[in-house]
Structures are given as structure tokens and as C-alpha cells.
Coordinates of C-alpha atoms in Angstrom, one line a residue:
X1 CA -8.3 -50.8 -64.1
X2 CA -4.8 -49.3 -63.1
X3 CA -3.4 -48.8 -59.9
X4 CA -2.8 -45.0 -59.9
X5 CA -7.2 -44.7 -61.0
X6 CA -8.0 -46.4 -57.7
X7 CA -5.4 -44.9 -55.9
X8 CA -6.7 -41.6 -56.0
X9 CA -10.0 -42.1 -55.7
X10 CA -9.4 -43.9 -52.6
X11 CA -7.1 -42.1 -50.6
X12 CA -4.7 -42.6 -47.6
X13 CA -6.4 -40.3 -45.1
X14 CA -3.6 -38.4 -42.5
X15 CA -5.9 -40.1 -39.6
X16 CA -4.6 -44.1 -41.9
X17 CA -0.7 -42.7 -42.3
X18 CA -0.6 -42.1 -38.9
X19 CA -2.1 -45.6 -37.6
X20 CA -0.2 -47.4 -39.8
X21 CA 2.8 -44.7 -39.1
X22 CA 2.8 -46.3 -34.9
X23 CA 1.8 -49.7 -35.4
X24 CA 5.0 -50.7 -38.5
X25 CA 7.3 -48.9 -35.8
X26 CA 5.7 -51.2 -33.3
X27 CA 6.2 -54.0 -35.6
X28 CA 9.7 -53.2 -36.5
X29 CA 10.6 -53.1 -33.2
X30 CA 9.1 -56.1 -32.2
X31 CA 11.2 -58.0 -34.6
X32 CA 14.3 -56.3 -33.8
X33 CA 14.5 -57.0 -30.1
X34 CA 13.7 -53.4 -29.8
X35 CA 10.9 -54.2 -28.0
X36 CA 8.9 -57.2 -25.0
X37 CA 5.6 -56.9 -26.8
X38 CA 4.2 -59.5 -28.3
X39 CA 2.9 -59.3 -32.4
X40 CA -0.9 -61.0 -32.9
X41 CA -2.2 -61.1 -35.7
X42 CA -6.4 -62.0 -35.3
X43 CA -9.3 -61.8 -37.7
X44 CA -11.5 -64.3 -39.7
X45 CA -10.0 -66.5 -41.9
X46 CA -10.8 -65.1 -45.0
X47 CA -13.1 -61.3 -45.7
X48 CA -16.2 -61.5 -47.4
X49 CA -18.9 -59.1 -45.2
X50 CA -17.1 -55.4 -45.0
X51 CA -20.2 -54.8 -43.0
X52 CA -19.3 -57.4 -40.1
X53 CA -15.4 -56.2 -40.7
X54 CA -16.3 -53.3 -39.7
X55 CA -18.0 -54.6 -36.6
X56 CA -15.5 -56.5 -36.3
X57 CA -13.0 -54.0 -36.1
X58 CA -14.6 -51.3 -33.7
X59 CA -14.7 -55.0 -30.9
X60 CA -11.0 -55.0 -31.8
X61 CA -10.0 -52.0 -31.5
X62 CA -12.2 -51.8 -27.4
X63 CA -10.0 -54.4 -26.8
X64 CA -6.6 -53.4 -28.2
X65 CA -6.9 -50.8 -25.1
X66 CA -6.7 -53.6 -22.7
X67 CA -3.8 -55.7 -24.1
X68 CA -0.9 -53.3 -24.2
X69 CA 1.2 -55.7 -23.7
X70 CA 0.7 -57.1 -27.9
X71 CA 0.5 -55.4 -30.6
X72 CA -2.5 -56.2 -32.1
X73 CA -2.9 -56.5 -36.0
X74 CA -6.4 -56.6 -37.8
X75 CA -6.4 -59.6 -40.3
X76 CA -7.3 -58.3 -43.5
X77 CA -6.9 -61.8 -46.1
X78 CA -9.2 -60.8 -49.0
X79 CA -7.7 -63.5 -51.4
X80 CA -7.8 -66.9 -51.3
X81 CA -5.0 -68.2 -54.2
X82 CA -2.3 -70.4 -54.3
X83 CA 0.9 -70.6 -55.6
X84 CA 1.5 -74.3 -55.0
X85 CA 0.5 -75.8 -58.5
X86 CA 1.4 -72.3 -60.5
X87 CA 3.8 -73.1 -63.4
X88 CA 7.5 -72.0 -62.9
X89 CA 8.3 -69.9 -65.9
X90 CA 7.3 -66.6 -64.8
X91 CA 5.2 -65.4 -68.2
X92 CA 2.8 -67.7 -66.9
X93 CA 2.6 -67.1 -63.3
X94 CA -0.2 -64.4 -63.3
X95 CA -2.9 -65.6 -65.7
X96 CA -2.1 -69.1 -63.5
X97 CA -2.3 -68.2 -59.9
X98 CA -5.8 -66.5 -61.0
X99 CA -7.2 -70.2 -61.1
X100 CA -5.4 -72.1 -58.8
X101 CA -7.4 -72.6 -55.2
X102 CA -5.8 -73.1 -52.3
X103 CA -8.0 -76.4 -52.5
X104 CA -10.2 -77.9 -55.7
X105 CA -13.1 -75.8 -54.8
X106 CA -14.6 -73.6 -53.4
X107 CA -15.0 -69.6 -52.9
X108 CA -11.5 -67.2 -54.3
X109 CA -12.1 -64.1 -52.1
X110 CA -13.0 -61.4 -51.8
X111 CA -10.8 -59.6 -54.5
X112 CA -11.0 -62.2 -57.4
X113 CA -15.0 -63.0 -57.0
X114 CA -16.5 -60.3 -55.0
X115 CA -20.0 -60.8 -55.5
X116 CA -19.2 -64.7 -55.1
X117 CA -21.2 -65.9 -57.6
X118 CA -18.2 -67.3 -60.1
X119 CA -18.6 -63.4 -61.8
X120 CA -15.5 -62.9 -61.0
X121 CA -15.6 -58.7 -61.1
X122 CA -12.0 -58.2 -60.0
X123 CA -11.9 -54.7 -60.0
X124 CA -14.9 -54.2 -58.1
X125 CA -13.3 -56.7 -55.5
X126 CA -10.3 -54.6 -56.1
X127 CA -12.4 -51.4 -55.0
X128 CA -13.8 -52.9 -52.5
X129 CA -10.9 -54.5 -50.3
X130 CA -8.6 -50.3 -50.9
X131 CA -12.4 -48.7 -49.5
X132 CA -12.0 -51.8 -46.3
X133 CA -8.4 -51.2 -45.8
X134 CA -8.6 -46.8 -46.0
X135 CA -11.6 -47.7 -43.8
X136 CA -10.3 -49.6 -41.0
X137 CA -6.9 -47.6 -40.7
X138 CA -8.6 -44.6 -40.8
X139 CA -10.4 -45.6 -37.4
X140 CA -7.5 -46.5 -36.1
X141 CA -7.2 -50.2 -36.4
X142 CA -3.8 -51.5 -38.2
X143 CA -4.5 -54.5 -40.7
X144 CA -2.0 -56.9 -41.6
X145 CA -2.8 -58.8 -45.4
X146 CA -1.3 -62.6 -47.3
X147 CA -0.3 -61.6 -50.5
X148 CA 0.0 -63.4 -53.4
X149 CA 0.9 -61.6 -56.5
X150 CA 2.5 -59.2 -57.5
X151 CA -1.1 -56.5 -58.8
X152 CA -3.3 -56.8 -55.6
X153 CA -0.4 -54.4 -53.8
X154 CA -0.2 -51.9 -55.9
X155 CA -3.7 -50.7 -54.4
X156 CA -3.4 -52.2 -50.9
X157 CA 0.3 -52.3 -49.7
X158 CA 0.3 -49.1 -48.8
X159 CA -2.4 -49.6 -45.8
X160 CA -0.5 -52.4 -44.4
X161 CA 1.8 -52.5 -41.4
X162 CA 2.7 -55.9 -41.7
X163 CA 2.4 -58.7 -44.9
X164 CA 2.3 -62.2 -44.5
X165 CA 3.3 -65.2 -46.3
X166 CA 3.2 -69.0 -46.2
X167 CA 5.4 -71.2 -47.0
X168 CA 4.3 -71.9 -50.9
X169 CA 4.5 -68.4 -51.8
X170 CA 8.3 -67.5 -50.2
X171 CA 9.3 -70.8 -51.4
X172 CA 8.0 -70.2 -55.2
X173 CA 11.0 -69.5 -58.0
X174 CA 8.9 -66.8 -59.2
X175 CA 10.3 -65.0 -55.8
X176 CA 13.0 -66.5 -54.9
X177 CA 15.2 -66.2 -58.6
X178 CA 14.3 -62.6 -58.5
X179 CA 17.5 -60.0 -57.7
X180 CA 18.6 -60.1 -54.4
X181 CA 17.4 -56.9 -52.7
X182 CA 16.9 -55.6 -49.0
X183 CA 13.9 -54.9 -47.6
X184 CA 12.3 -52.9 -44.2
X185 CA 13.3 -55.7 -42.3
X186 CA 15.7 -57.7 -44.0
X187 CA 13.8 -60.0 -46.4
X188 CA 16.4 -60.9 -49.9
X189 CA 14.8 -61.2 -53.1
X190 CA 11.5 -59.9 -52.2
X191 CA 11.3 -57.1 -55.2
X192 CA 7.7 -58.6 -54.0
X193 CA 7.7 -56.2 -51.4
X194 CA 9.7 -53.6 -52.6
X195 CA 7.5 -50.9 -53.4
X196 CA 6.5 -49.9 -49.4
X197 CA 8.9 -50.6 -45.6
X198 CA 6.8 -52.1 -43.7
X199 CA 7.5 -55.7 -41.6
X200 CA 7.8 -58.7 -43.2
X201 CA 6.3 -61.8 -42.1
X202 CA 6.8 -65.1 -43.1
X203 CA 4.5 -68.6 -41.0
X204 CA 7.3 -70.8 -42.4
X205 CA 9.6 -73.4 -41.0
X206 CA 11.4 -73.5 -44.2
X207 CA 14.8 -71.4 -44.9
X208 CA 13.7 -69.2 -47.8
X209 CA 16.3 -67.4 -46.9
X210 CA 14.0 -64.4 -44.8
X211 CA 16.0 -63.3 -41.8

């Protein structure tokens, strides 16, 4: 499925834009040291049920009103893929990574296998993920995602208030070998994240040239 087709099917609403712009600004202020608030990303390990995700979002939105010292983002992760076992050449990266789970067995995530039966209806998974993000942000709940490839972000990154990545992603040769580029809050060598401005959060103690 072409990203442009899915973007036209599930557009970004005015209410979503307001939610995203406000939360991105808040997260950026925290990362720049201009705010004493704490950014908190909370939610399920990986979303597998859309109705349960909406229910959780409604409960989270109600709680957010009583947490003025926190910038709360809902964790909306859709993939369970690791780059640790992927080849070092960029040419074979996407094909190989689509077959490399974070563990040796198990479900690959809502985008890759939305039916949870090994049929890998990825187009359906992308549509479900974008639709859910549109509904969550339209309701006033900002979201954060983990991005593990360069394809799926094209259909959902516009809805994100922050991007999170683990060490195995930020240290991958595919991402560190590209030319230096400065993103919104100063992440270098990340053409991976340059398509729109949003804070970049890295869960790692390693030096991957990210500030």
C-alpha cells in the first residue's frame, strides 16, 4: 500500500493537530530544560486490541487532568521487531528485519500480523494503526511510538508527539552510517526521523551520537 493512499483515507483532523502540536511543544520544552515537568510514556507493551486501547486512552485522559506536573503520552507500540540480527547491508535490511522477531518465537505485532495468526496482512495492520492513532489524538490523547523501520513511519509519524528507540535500533549500521542531519531536538545521523519534527527519545546508556 502506498503511504499517500493511506494518508488520504485516514486524514489528520484539526483536533488531532491541536493535540499533537501542544504535546510536542511540551515534550520539547522538557528536553531543552525549559520546563520542570517530567515526560511519562505509559501504556501497554504492544497494542493488540483496538477497543481495549481506546478504553485505556479514555481512562488515561481522565487521569491526565490531575497530573499537572507530568507530560503524559500514551504508549502506542505496534511492532515487535528487532534489528539485532539484521544484516549490515542496507540493501537487505527491510526484508530481513520483517522476519526477525525480538525473540525467536511469538507474535510480530499489530502492523505485521493484525490477525495474530501468522497471515501477515501488513496493509491491514498499517490501516488499523493509522486509524487508531487518528482516533486517539482526535480525542485529546497524545501518543508516542517506537519506530523500527523506514516504511511504517510514513503512515503514522505525523500523529506522534515523541519517537522512542532502543539501543539496538540507534546503534544499527543502517541508521548510523547515513549523513549527519540535525532533527528537532538535535538527533544526528537520523534520516530515519527527518520527515517531520518531533522529539526523539532513546532508551539506551550507549553513545549513539544522539543528544
